[in-house]
mmCIF file of C-alpha atoms in Angstrom:
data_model
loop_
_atom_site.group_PDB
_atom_site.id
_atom_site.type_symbol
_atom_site.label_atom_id
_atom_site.label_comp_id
_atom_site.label_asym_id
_atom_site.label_seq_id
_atom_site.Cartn_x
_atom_site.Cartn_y
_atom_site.Cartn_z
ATOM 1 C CA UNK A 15 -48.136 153.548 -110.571
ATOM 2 C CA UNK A 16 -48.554 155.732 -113.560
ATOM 3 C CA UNK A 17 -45.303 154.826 -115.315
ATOM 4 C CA UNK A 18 -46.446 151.237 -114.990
ATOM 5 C CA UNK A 19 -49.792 151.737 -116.814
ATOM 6 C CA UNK A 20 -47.777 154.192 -119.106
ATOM 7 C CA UNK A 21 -45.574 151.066 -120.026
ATOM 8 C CA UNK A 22 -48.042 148.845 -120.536
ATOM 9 C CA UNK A 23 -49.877 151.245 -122.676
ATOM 10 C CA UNK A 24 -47.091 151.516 -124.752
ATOM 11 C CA UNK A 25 -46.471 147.664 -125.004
ATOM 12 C CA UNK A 26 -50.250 147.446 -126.402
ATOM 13 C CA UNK A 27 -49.610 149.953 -128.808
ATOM 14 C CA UNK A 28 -46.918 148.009 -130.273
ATOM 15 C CA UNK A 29 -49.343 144.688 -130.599
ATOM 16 C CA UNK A 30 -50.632 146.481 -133.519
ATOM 17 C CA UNK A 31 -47.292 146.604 -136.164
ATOM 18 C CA UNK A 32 -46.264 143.946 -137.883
ATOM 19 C CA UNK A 33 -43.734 141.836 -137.547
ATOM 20 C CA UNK A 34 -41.331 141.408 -140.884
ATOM 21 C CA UNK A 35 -39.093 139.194 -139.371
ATOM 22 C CA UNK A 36 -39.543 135.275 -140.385
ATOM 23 C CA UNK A 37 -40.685 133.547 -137.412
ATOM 24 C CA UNK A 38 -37.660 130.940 -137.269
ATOM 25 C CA UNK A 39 -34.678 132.582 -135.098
ATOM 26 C CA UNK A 40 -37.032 135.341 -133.594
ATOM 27 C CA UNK A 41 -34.840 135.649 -130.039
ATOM 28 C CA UNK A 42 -36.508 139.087 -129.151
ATOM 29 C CA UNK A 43 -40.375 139.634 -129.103
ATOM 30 C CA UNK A 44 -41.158 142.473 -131.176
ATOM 31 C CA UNK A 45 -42.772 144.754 -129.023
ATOM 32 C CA UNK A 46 -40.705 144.660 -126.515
ATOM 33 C CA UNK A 47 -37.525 145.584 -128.908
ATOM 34 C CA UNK A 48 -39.654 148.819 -129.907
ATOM 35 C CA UNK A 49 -40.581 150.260 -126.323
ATOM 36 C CA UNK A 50 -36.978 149.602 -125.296
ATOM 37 C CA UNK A 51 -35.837 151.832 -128.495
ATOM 38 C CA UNK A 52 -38.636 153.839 -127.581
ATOM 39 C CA UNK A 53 -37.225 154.141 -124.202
ATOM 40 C CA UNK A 54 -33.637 154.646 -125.357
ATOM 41 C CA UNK A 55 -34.489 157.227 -127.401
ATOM 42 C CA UNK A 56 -36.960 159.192 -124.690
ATOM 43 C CA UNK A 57 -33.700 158.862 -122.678
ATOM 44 C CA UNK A 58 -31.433 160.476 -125.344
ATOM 45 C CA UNK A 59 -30.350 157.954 -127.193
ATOM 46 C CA UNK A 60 -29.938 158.776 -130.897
ATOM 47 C CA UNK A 61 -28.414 156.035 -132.549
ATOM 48 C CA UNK A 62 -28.633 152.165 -132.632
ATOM 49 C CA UNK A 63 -25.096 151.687 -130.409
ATOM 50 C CA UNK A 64 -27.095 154.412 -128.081
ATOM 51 C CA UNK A 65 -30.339 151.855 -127.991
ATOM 52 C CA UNK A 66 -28.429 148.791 -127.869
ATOM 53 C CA UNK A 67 -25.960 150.179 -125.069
ATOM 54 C CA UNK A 68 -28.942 151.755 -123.052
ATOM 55 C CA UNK A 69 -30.578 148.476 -123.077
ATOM 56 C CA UNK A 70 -27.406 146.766 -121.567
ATOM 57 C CA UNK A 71 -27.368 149.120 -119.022
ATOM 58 C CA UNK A 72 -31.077 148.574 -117.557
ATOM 59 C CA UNK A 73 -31.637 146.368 -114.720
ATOM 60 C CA UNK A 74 -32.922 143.126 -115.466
ATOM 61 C CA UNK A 75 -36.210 144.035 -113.936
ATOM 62 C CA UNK A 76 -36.343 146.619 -116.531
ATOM 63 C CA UNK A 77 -35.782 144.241 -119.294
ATOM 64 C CA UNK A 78 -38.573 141.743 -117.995
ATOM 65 C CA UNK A 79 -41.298 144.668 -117.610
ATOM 66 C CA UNK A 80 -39.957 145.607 -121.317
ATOM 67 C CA UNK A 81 -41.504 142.042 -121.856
ATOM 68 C CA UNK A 82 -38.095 140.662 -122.986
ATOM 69 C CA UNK A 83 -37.810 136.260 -122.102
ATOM 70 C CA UNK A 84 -34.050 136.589 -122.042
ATOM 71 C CA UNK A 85 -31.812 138.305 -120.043
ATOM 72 C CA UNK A 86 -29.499 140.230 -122.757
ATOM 73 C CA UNK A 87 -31.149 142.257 -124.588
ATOM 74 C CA UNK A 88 -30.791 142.970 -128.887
ATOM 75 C CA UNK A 89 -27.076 143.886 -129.732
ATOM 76 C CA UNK A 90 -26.738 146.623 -132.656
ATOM 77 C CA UNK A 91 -27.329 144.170 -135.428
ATOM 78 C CA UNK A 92 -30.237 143.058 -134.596
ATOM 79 C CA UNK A 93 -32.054 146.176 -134.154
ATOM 80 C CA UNK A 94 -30.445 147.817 -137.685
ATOM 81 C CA UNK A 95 -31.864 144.257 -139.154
ATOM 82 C CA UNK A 96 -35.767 144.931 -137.861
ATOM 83 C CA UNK A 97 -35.640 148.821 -138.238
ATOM 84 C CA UNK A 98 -34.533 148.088 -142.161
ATOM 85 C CA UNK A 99 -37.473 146.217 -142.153
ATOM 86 C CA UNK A 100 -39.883 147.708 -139.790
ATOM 87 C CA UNK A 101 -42.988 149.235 -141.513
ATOM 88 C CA UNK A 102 -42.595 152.761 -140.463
ATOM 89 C CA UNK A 103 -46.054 154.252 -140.828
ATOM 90 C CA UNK A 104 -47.724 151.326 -138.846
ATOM 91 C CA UNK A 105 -44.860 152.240 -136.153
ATOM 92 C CA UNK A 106 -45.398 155.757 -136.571
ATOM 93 C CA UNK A 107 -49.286 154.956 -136.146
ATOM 94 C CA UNK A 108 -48.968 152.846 -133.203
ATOM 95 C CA UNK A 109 -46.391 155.840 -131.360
ATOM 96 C CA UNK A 110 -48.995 158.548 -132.323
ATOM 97 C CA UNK A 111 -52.227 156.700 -130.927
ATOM 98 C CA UNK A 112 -50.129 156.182 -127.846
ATOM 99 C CA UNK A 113 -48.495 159.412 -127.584
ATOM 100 C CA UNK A 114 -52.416 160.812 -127.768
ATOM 101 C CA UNK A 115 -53.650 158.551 -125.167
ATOM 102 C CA UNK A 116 -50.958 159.688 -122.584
ATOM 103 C CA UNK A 117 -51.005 163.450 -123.291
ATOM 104 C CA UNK A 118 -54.542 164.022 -124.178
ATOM 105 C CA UNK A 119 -55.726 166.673 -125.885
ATOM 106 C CA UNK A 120 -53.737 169.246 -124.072
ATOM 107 C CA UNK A 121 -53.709 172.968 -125.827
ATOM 108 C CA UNK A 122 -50.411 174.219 -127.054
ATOM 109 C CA UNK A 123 -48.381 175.311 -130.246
ATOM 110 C CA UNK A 124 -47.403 173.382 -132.941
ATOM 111 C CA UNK A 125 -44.105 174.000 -135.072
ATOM 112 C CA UNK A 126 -44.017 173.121 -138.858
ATOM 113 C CA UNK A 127 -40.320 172.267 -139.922
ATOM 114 C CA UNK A 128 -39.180 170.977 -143.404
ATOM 115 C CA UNK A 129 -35.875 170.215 -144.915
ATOM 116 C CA UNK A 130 -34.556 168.855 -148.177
ATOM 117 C CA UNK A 131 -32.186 166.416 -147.611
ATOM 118 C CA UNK A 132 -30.077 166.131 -150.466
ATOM 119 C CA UNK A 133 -28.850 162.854 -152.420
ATOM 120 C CA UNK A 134 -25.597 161.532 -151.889
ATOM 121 C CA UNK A 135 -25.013 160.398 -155.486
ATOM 122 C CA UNK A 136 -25.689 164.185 -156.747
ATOM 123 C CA UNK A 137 -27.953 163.615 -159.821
ATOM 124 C CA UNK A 138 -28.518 160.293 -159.275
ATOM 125 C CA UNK A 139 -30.194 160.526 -156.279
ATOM 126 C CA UNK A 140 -32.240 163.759 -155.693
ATOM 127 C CA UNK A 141 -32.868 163.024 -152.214
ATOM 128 C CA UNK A 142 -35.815 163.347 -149.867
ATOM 129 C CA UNK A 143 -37.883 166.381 -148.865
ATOM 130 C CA UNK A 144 -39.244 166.205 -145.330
ATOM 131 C CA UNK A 145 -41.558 167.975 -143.447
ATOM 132 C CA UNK A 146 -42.765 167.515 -139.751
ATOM 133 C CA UNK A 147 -45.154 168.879 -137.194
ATOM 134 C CA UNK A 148 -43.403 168.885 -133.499
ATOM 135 C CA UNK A 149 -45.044 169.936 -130.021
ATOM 136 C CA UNK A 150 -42.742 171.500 -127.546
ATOM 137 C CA UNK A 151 -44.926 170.631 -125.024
ATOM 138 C CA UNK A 152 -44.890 167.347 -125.083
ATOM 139 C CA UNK A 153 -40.908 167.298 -126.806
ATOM 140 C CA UNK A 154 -42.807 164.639 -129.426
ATOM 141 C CA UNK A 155 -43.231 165.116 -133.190
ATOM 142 C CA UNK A 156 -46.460 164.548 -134.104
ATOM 143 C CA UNK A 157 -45.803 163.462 -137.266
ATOM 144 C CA UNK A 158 -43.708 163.418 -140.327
ATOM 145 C CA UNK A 159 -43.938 163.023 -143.908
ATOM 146 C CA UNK A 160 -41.515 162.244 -146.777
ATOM 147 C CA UNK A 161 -41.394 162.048 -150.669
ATOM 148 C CA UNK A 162 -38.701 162.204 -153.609
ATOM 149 C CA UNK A 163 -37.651 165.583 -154.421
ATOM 150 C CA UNK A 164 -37.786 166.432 -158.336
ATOM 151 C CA UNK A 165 -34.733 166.215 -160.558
ATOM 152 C CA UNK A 166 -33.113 169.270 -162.275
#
């Protein structure tokens, strides 16, 4: 019973971002494509054949409590398409306020981690520095922040 109200907690979470896709040729609704990456990912999927495979794999009573109307679910294309255009801090916002709502405010240690990922057009490019605040606890990160690094 818990993992159902879980679910659904998630789903409502995902009510709140916004949707950049144009409304004509929408085939997947968007919430239900993010708690089945979501899912994937919780799972150990890290990459968008990992999401889109995991998907394909779930039984179609998985897919309809995902909230998906169709049977198949997004192929590899489509979810690169609405993760290019996803706004990331209202889907980082939406994952926190959930990920707080099913863990609570549970005691524990949080690790500070930051890395500099270089560009991969050497000067051109300086890349991105990134730093993020992870619980083990819960196995989430908490969140995560990025900017430009400064050129030489």
């Amino acid at each position: 019973m818990a993992t159902i109200t879980t679910g659904q907690r998630l789903l409502e979470a995902f009510e709140t971002v916004p949707d950049p896709r144009k409304p004509r040729g929408r085939r997947h609704p968007l919430r239900a494509m993010l708690a089945l990456s979501t899912a994937a990912m919780l799972a150990g999927a890290r990459s968008l054949f990992a999401i889109a495979e995991w998907g394909r794999a779930q039984d179609p009573a998985v897919i309809a409590a995902f909230g998906f109307n169709r049977q198949q679910t997004p192929c590899v294309a489509t979810l690169h398409l609405l993760f290019k255009r996803l706004d990331v801090a209202a889907f980082e916002a939406a994952l926190a306020t959930w990920a707080q709502a099913e863990l609570g405010d549970r005691p524990g240690a949080i690790a500070i981690d930051g890395k500099a990922l270089r560009g991969i057009h050497g000067e051109e490019l300086p890349g991105v520095r990134l730093v993020a605040a992870y619980t083990d606890a819960a196995g989430l990160v908490l969140a995560q922040k990025g900017g430009q690094q400064p050129r030489p």
